[in-house]
Each structure stands twice: as C-alpha cells, then as structure tokens.
Coordinates of C-alpha atoms in Angstrom, one line a residue:
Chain M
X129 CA 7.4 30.6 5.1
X130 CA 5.1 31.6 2.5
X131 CA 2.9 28.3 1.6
X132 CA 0.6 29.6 -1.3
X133 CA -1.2 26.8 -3.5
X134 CA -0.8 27.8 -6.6
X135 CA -3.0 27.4 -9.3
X136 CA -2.7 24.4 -11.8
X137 CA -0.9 25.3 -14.9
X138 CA 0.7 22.4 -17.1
X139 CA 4.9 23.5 -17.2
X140 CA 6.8 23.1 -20.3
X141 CA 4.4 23.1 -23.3
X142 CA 6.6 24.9 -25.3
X143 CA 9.5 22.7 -24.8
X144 CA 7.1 19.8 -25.0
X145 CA 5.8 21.4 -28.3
X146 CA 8.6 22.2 -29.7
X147 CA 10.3 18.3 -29.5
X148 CA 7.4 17.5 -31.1
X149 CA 7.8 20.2 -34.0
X150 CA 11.3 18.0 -34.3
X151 CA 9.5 14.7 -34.7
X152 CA 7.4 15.8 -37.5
X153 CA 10.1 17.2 -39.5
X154 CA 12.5 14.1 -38.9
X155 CA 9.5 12.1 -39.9
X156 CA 9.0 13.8 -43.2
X157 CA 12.5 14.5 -43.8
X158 CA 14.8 11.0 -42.3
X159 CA 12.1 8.7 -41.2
X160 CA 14.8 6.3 -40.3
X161 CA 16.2 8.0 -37.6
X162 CA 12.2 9.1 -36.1
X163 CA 11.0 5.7 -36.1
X164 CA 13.1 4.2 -33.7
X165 CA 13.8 7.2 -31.4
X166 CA 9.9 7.2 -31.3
X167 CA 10.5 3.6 -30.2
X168 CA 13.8 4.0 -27.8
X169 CA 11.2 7.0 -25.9
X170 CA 8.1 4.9 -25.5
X171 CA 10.8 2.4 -24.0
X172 CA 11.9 4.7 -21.3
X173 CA 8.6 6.1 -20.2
X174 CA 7.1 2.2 -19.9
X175 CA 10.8 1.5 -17.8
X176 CA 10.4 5.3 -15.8
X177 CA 6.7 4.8 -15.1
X178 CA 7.3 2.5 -11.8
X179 CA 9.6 5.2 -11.1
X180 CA 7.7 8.0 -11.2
X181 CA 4.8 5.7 -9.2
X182 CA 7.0 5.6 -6.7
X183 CA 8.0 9.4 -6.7
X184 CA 4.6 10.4 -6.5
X185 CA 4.0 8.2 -3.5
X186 CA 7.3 9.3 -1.7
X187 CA 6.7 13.0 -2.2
X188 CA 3.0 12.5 -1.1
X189 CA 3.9 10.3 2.2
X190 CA 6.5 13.2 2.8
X191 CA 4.0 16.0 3.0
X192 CA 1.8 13.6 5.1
X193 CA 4.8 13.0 7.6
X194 CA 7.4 16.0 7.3
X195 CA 5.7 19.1 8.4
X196 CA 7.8 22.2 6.2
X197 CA 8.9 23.1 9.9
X198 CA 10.5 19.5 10.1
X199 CA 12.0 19.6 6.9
X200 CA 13.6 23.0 7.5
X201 CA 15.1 21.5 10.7
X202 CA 16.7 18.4 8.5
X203 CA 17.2 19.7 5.6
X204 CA 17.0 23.9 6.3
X205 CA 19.3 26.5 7.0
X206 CA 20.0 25.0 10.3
X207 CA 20.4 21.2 9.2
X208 CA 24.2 21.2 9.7
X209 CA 26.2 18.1 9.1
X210 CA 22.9 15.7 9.1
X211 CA 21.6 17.6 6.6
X212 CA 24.6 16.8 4.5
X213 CA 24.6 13.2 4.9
X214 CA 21.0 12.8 4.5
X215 CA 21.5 14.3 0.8
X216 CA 24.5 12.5 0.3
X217 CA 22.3 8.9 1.4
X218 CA 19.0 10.0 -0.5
X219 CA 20.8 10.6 -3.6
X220 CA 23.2 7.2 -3.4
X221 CA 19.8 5.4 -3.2
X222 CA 17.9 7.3 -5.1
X223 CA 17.3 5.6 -8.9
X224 CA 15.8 6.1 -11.8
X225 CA 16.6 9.5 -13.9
X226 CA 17.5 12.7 -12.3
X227 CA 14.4 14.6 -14.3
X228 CA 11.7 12.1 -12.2
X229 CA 12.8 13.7 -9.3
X230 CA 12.5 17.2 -10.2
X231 CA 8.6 17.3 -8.5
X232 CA 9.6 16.3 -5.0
X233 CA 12.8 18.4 -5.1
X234 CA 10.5 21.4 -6.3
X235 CA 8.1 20.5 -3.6
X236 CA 10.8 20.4 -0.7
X237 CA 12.5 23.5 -1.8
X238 CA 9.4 25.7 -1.2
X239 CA 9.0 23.7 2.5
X240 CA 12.7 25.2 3.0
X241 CA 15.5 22.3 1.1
X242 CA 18.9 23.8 0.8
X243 CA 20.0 24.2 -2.6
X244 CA 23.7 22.6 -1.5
X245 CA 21.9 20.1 -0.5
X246 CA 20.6 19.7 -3.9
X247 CA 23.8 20.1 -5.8
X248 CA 24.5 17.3 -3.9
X249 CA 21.6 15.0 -3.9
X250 CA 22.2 15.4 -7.9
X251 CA 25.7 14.7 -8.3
X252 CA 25.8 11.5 -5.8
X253 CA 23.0 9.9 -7.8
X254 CA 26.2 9.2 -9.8
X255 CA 26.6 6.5 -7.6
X256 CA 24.0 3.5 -8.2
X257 CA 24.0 1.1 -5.3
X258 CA 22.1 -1.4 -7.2
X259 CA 24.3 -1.1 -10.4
X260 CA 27.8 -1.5 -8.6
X261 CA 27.8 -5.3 -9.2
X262 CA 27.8 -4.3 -12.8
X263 CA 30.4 -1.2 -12.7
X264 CA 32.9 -4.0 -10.8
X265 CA 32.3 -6.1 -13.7
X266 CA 33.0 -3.2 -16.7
X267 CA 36.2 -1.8 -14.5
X268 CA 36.7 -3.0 -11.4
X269 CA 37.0 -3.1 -7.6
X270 CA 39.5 -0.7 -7.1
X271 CA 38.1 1.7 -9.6
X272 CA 34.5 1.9 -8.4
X273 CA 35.8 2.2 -5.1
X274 CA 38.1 5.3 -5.8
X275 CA 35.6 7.0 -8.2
X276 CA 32.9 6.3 -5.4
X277 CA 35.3 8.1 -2.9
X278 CA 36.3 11.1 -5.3
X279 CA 32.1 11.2 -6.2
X280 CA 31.2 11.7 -2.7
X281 CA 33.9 14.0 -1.6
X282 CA 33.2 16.1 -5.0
X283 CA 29.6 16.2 -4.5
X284 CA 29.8 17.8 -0.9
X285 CA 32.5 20.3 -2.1
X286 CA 30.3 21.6 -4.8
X287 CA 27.1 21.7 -2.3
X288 CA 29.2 23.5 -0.1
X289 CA 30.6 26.2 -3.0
X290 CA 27.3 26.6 -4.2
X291 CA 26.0 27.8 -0.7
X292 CA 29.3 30.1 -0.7
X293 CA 28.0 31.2 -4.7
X294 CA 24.6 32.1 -3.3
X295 CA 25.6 34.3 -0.5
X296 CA 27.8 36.5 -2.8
Chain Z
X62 CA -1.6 14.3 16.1
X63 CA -3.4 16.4 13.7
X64 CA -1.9 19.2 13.0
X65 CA 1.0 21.5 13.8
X66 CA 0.8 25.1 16.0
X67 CA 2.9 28.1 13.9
X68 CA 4.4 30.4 15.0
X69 CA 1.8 32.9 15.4
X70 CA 0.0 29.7 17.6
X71 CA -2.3 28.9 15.3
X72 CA -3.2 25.5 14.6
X73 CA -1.6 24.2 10.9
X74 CA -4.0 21.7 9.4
X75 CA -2.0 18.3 8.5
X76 CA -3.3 17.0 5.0
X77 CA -4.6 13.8 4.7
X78 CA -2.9 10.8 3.0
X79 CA -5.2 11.4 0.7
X80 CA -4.9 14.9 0.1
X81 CA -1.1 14.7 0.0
X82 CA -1.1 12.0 -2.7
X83 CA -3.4 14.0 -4.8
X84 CA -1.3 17.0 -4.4
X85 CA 1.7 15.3 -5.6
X86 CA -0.6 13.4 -8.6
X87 CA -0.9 17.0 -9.8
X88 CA 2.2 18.4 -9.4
X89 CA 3.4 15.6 -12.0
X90 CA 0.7 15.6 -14.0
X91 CA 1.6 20.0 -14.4
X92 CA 4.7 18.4 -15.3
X93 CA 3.9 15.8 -17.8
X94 CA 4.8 17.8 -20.6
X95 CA 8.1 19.1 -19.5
X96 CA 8.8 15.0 -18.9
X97 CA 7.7 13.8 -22.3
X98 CA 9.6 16.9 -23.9
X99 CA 13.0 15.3 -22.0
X100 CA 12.0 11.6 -22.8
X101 CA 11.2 12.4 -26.8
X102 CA 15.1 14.1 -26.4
X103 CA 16.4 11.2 -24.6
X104 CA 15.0 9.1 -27.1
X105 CA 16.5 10.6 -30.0
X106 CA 19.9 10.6 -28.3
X107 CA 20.0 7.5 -28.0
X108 CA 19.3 6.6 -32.0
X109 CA 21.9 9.3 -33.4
X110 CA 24.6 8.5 -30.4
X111 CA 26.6 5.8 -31.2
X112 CA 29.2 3.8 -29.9
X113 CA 30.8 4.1 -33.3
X114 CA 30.1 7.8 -32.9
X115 CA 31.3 8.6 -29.8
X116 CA 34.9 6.3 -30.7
X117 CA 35.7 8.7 -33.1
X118 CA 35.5 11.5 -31.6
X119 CA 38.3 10.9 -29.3
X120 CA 41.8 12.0 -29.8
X121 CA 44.5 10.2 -28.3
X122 CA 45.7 13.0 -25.8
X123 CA 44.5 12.7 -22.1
X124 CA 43.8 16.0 -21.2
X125 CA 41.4 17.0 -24.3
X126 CA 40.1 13.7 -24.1
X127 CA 39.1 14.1 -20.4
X128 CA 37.2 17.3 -21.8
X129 CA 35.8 15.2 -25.1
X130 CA 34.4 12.4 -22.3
X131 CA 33.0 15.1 -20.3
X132 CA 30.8 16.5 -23.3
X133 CA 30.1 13.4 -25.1
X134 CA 28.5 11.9 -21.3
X135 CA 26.8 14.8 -20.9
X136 CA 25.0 15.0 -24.8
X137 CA 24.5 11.6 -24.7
X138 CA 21.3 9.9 -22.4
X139 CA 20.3 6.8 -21.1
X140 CA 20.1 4.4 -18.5
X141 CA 23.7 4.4 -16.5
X142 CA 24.2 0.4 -17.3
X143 CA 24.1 1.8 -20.5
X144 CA 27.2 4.4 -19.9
X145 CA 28.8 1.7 -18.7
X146 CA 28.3 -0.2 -21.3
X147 CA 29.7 2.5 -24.1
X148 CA 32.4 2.8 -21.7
X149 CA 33.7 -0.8 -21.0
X150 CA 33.7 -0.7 -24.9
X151 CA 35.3 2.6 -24.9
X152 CA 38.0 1.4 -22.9
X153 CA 38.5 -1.8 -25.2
X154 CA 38.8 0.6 -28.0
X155 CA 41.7 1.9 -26.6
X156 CA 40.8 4.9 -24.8
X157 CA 42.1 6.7 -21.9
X158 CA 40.8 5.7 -18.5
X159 CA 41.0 9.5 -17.8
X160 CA 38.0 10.1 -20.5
X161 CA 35.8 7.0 -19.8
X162 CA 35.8 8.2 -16.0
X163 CA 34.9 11.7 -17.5
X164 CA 32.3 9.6 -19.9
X165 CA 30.4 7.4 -17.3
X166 CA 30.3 10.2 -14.4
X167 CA 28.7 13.2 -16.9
X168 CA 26.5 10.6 -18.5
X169 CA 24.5 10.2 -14.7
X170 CA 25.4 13.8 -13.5
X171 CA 25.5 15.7 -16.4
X172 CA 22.3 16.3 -19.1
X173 CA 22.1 19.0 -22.0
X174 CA 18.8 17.2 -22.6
X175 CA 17.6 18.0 -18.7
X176 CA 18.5 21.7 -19.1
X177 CA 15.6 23.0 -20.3
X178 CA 13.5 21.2 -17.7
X179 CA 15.5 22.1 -14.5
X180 CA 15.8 25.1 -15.4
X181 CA 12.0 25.5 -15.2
X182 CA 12.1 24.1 -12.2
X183 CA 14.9 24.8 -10.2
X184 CA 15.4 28.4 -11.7
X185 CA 18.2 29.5 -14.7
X186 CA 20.5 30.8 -12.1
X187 CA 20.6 27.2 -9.9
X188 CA 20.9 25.0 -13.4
X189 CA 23.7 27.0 -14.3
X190 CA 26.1 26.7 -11.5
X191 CA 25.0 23.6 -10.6
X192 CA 26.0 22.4 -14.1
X193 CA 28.7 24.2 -14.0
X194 CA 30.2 22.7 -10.8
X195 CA 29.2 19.3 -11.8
X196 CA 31.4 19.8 -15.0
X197 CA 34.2 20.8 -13.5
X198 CA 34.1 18.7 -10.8
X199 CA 33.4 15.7 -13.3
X200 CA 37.1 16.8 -15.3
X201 CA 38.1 16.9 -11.8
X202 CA 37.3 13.7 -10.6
X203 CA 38.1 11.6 -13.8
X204 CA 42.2 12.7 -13.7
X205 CA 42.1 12.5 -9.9
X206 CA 40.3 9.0 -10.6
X207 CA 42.9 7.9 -13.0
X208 CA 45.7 8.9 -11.2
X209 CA 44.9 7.4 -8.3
X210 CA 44.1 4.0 -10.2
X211 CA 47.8 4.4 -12.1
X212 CA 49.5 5.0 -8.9
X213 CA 47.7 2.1 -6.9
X214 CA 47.8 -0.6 -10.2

C-alpha cells in the first residue's frame, strides 16, 4: 500500500471562490436575500464547529490506534460481513453533516476503506439516533420503524451494487 | 508497542498522538475552503427554500410526487430536524406520505450542494454512482415506505 505524504495544498479554492463571486453579486444586486444567507452560514459553521472538533480528534486517535494493515482487515477487501455492520453502526451514530466527514473518509480510503462500505456509511447517516424522539413525534412509531428498516436494508444493497459497479 | 513490522519486515514507525492529531488538523484545514464553499451554499438554500416554496411545487399524483420529494430533499439543506420539520408541515398540507418519505430521506442522503465537494474528494466516478444509487434507492424506499405504512395502518 502506497503511503506517500503528500504535500499541503488547500482543495476547493475555486469552488470556494466562486460561492463567494455569488455573494457579491447577490449583495449588490438582492441584498435581501445575501444578508440573511450570510447569517443562516455563519449559523451552521458556529453549530458544525464542535463537530468538526470532534472529527479531527476521531480521525487523528484512528491513525494513532488503527495501523492501515488493521483497517484493511476491518474495513478492507477482506472485512466480510463485520465490515458491513461496522459501516452500517458508524454511520447510524455518526452526526453532524455528511461533508464534515469527508477528511476521515478520505484519510481511511487511502489506508484501504471499501468504497461499499462508504456508500453505506453515507446513506445510513439517514438514520439519526439522537433525533428519533423527534421523527416519532413528526410521524410516528410505526413509520420511523419501517423507514429505519427499508434505510438499512437499502443502504447495504447499494454498498453491495456499487462493489458489483466497480468490478465491471 | 511502537510500531508495526511490514511486509518486507521492516519496522513501520507508529505516529505519535501528537503527530496524528496534527496530521488530521491539516488535512481539514487543506479543506477549509471546499467546507466554507458548501456552508455559504447551504446557507443560501436555506434563505431561497421555503416551506411555501417547496408546497407548491407538488402535484397531487404519487408517483411524480415521490420524484418532486426526491429533488426538492436533495436541493434543499439543513439540519435533518429541519427536514422533518418541512415535512411534518408538508404532510399537514396535504401531501402524499409517499413524497415526504422521498423529502426527509434525500434531504440527509442526498446534496446537490455536497457534489462539488465529494467529488474532490471521493473522485467524479464514486459521487456519481453513489448519488445515483442513493436516488434511486431514496424513490425506492419512500413507496416501499408508504406501502408498507398503508397496509399495516
């Protein structure tokens, strides 16, 4: 397994660059609407902060922990029906948005993470163990637990067709 | 234990604690731009999509619907109390169950906002079938969802 460091390189200035491009001319052009959406973003990075704290710390206690040769063996080629259910768990407790996870997922894909077991870490995130109390409330018992069901079920189907995608 | 023998035998230095926090420090910080790109986005979703919005763009037939929910989830952004929010409302309003499943399951798994950003990171070709999947399996799940729900209530 190839375990270059690569040099430092901030990703996504364009993107970055070009949101902002879109600020300035909603500024100038419906102020109304820039304002708050200025607002409603510094909002979400002072709630996603925490989260991203405790990203950094996770992926950084994983590297100290998980050799790449352990995480091949849980989460490899070879990880088999653990491998699986430790995506399906991770991404039922996992919170915060999907995009605050992208640097650990990054970081265990080049030690070896299966990309079914990606797919889905990403679509059981749909589930929010601390937010069922809430869902029960909106629609239900019965509801949240048959969506729950058909989420988990759906999530390991596409892992598995997206492993069956790649080898094609 | 300090560190690990390879395959060729030789001995694989474990980093630090230290080192490994630093190491992921850095790997967010490359990525701070990409994040405030997605957050600006997310921000100005959230101003020009709303509930009064999304209400009418729905059309009284299940099936297109289900495919309306599916979108609307997935352009739309926030927290998911949020989704369920719009979608408790939603549901007041009238609307199928079959496109507020579709609603509050692309609004967490789904994110035209995200795009740009996990395709730098995960590759074009893995954010492309993975979204593609996710939105099929989201239709999927929302009339399998509903039908269950009908057939149980």
């Amino acid at each position: 397994m190839k375990e270059k460091e690569k040099p430092f390189a901030f990703r996504g200035k364009f993107f970055a660059l070009l949101v902002l491009a879109v600020y300035i001319g909603l500024f100038f052009f419906d102020s109304h609407t820039a304002l708050p959406a200025l607002q409603k973003s510094a909002r979400v990075v002072l709630k996603i902060l925490p989260i991203f704290a405790v990203v950094i710390v996770f992926t950084a206690l994983l590297n100290y922990f998980l050799q790449p040769k352990q995480i091949v063996k849980h989460l490899g080629e070879e990880s088999g029906a653990k491998g699986w259910l430790v995506a399906s768990f991770a991404g039922v407790i996992s919170h915060g948005p999907m995009y605050a996870w992208y640097p650990m997922i990054e970081d265990m894909r080049s030690h070896g993470l299966r990309d079914g077991l990606i797919v889905v870490f990403f679509y059981t995130r749909a589930i929010k163990l601390p937010l069922l109390p809430i869902m029960i409330d909106y629609f239900g018992v019965i509801f949240t637990l048959v969506l729950s069901f058909y989420i988990i079920i759906g999530a390991l189907l596409q892992g598995w067709i997206f492993e069956q995608l790649e080898r094609k | 234990m300090n560190g690990q023998k390879s395959k060729n035998g030789k001995q694989q230095k474990k980093p630090s604690l230290q080192q490994a926090l630093k190491k992921s420090s850095l790997a967010f910080w490359a990525m701070s731009p990409m994040l405030i790109g997605v957050i600006g986005l997310v921000g100005l979703f959230q101003v020009l999509v709303t509930p009064k919005v999304l209400t009418s763009i729905f059309r009284d037939n299940a099936l297109v619907d289900t495919l309306i929910g599916t979108l609307v989830g997935a352009t739309a952004s926030g927290s998911p109390v949020v989704g369920y929010m719009f979608g408790g409302e939603l549901l007041g309003q009238g609307i199928s169950l079959y496109a507020v499943s579709a609603f509050i399951l692309s609004w967490v798994t789904l994110g035209f906002v995200h795009l740009p950003a996990e395709a730098e990171v995960l590759g074009f070709s893995f954010t492309f079938y993975r979204n593609i999947l996710a939105f099929v399996f989201t239709v999927i799940i929302a009339v399998l969802t509903s039908v269950t729900i009908q057939a149980l209530i």
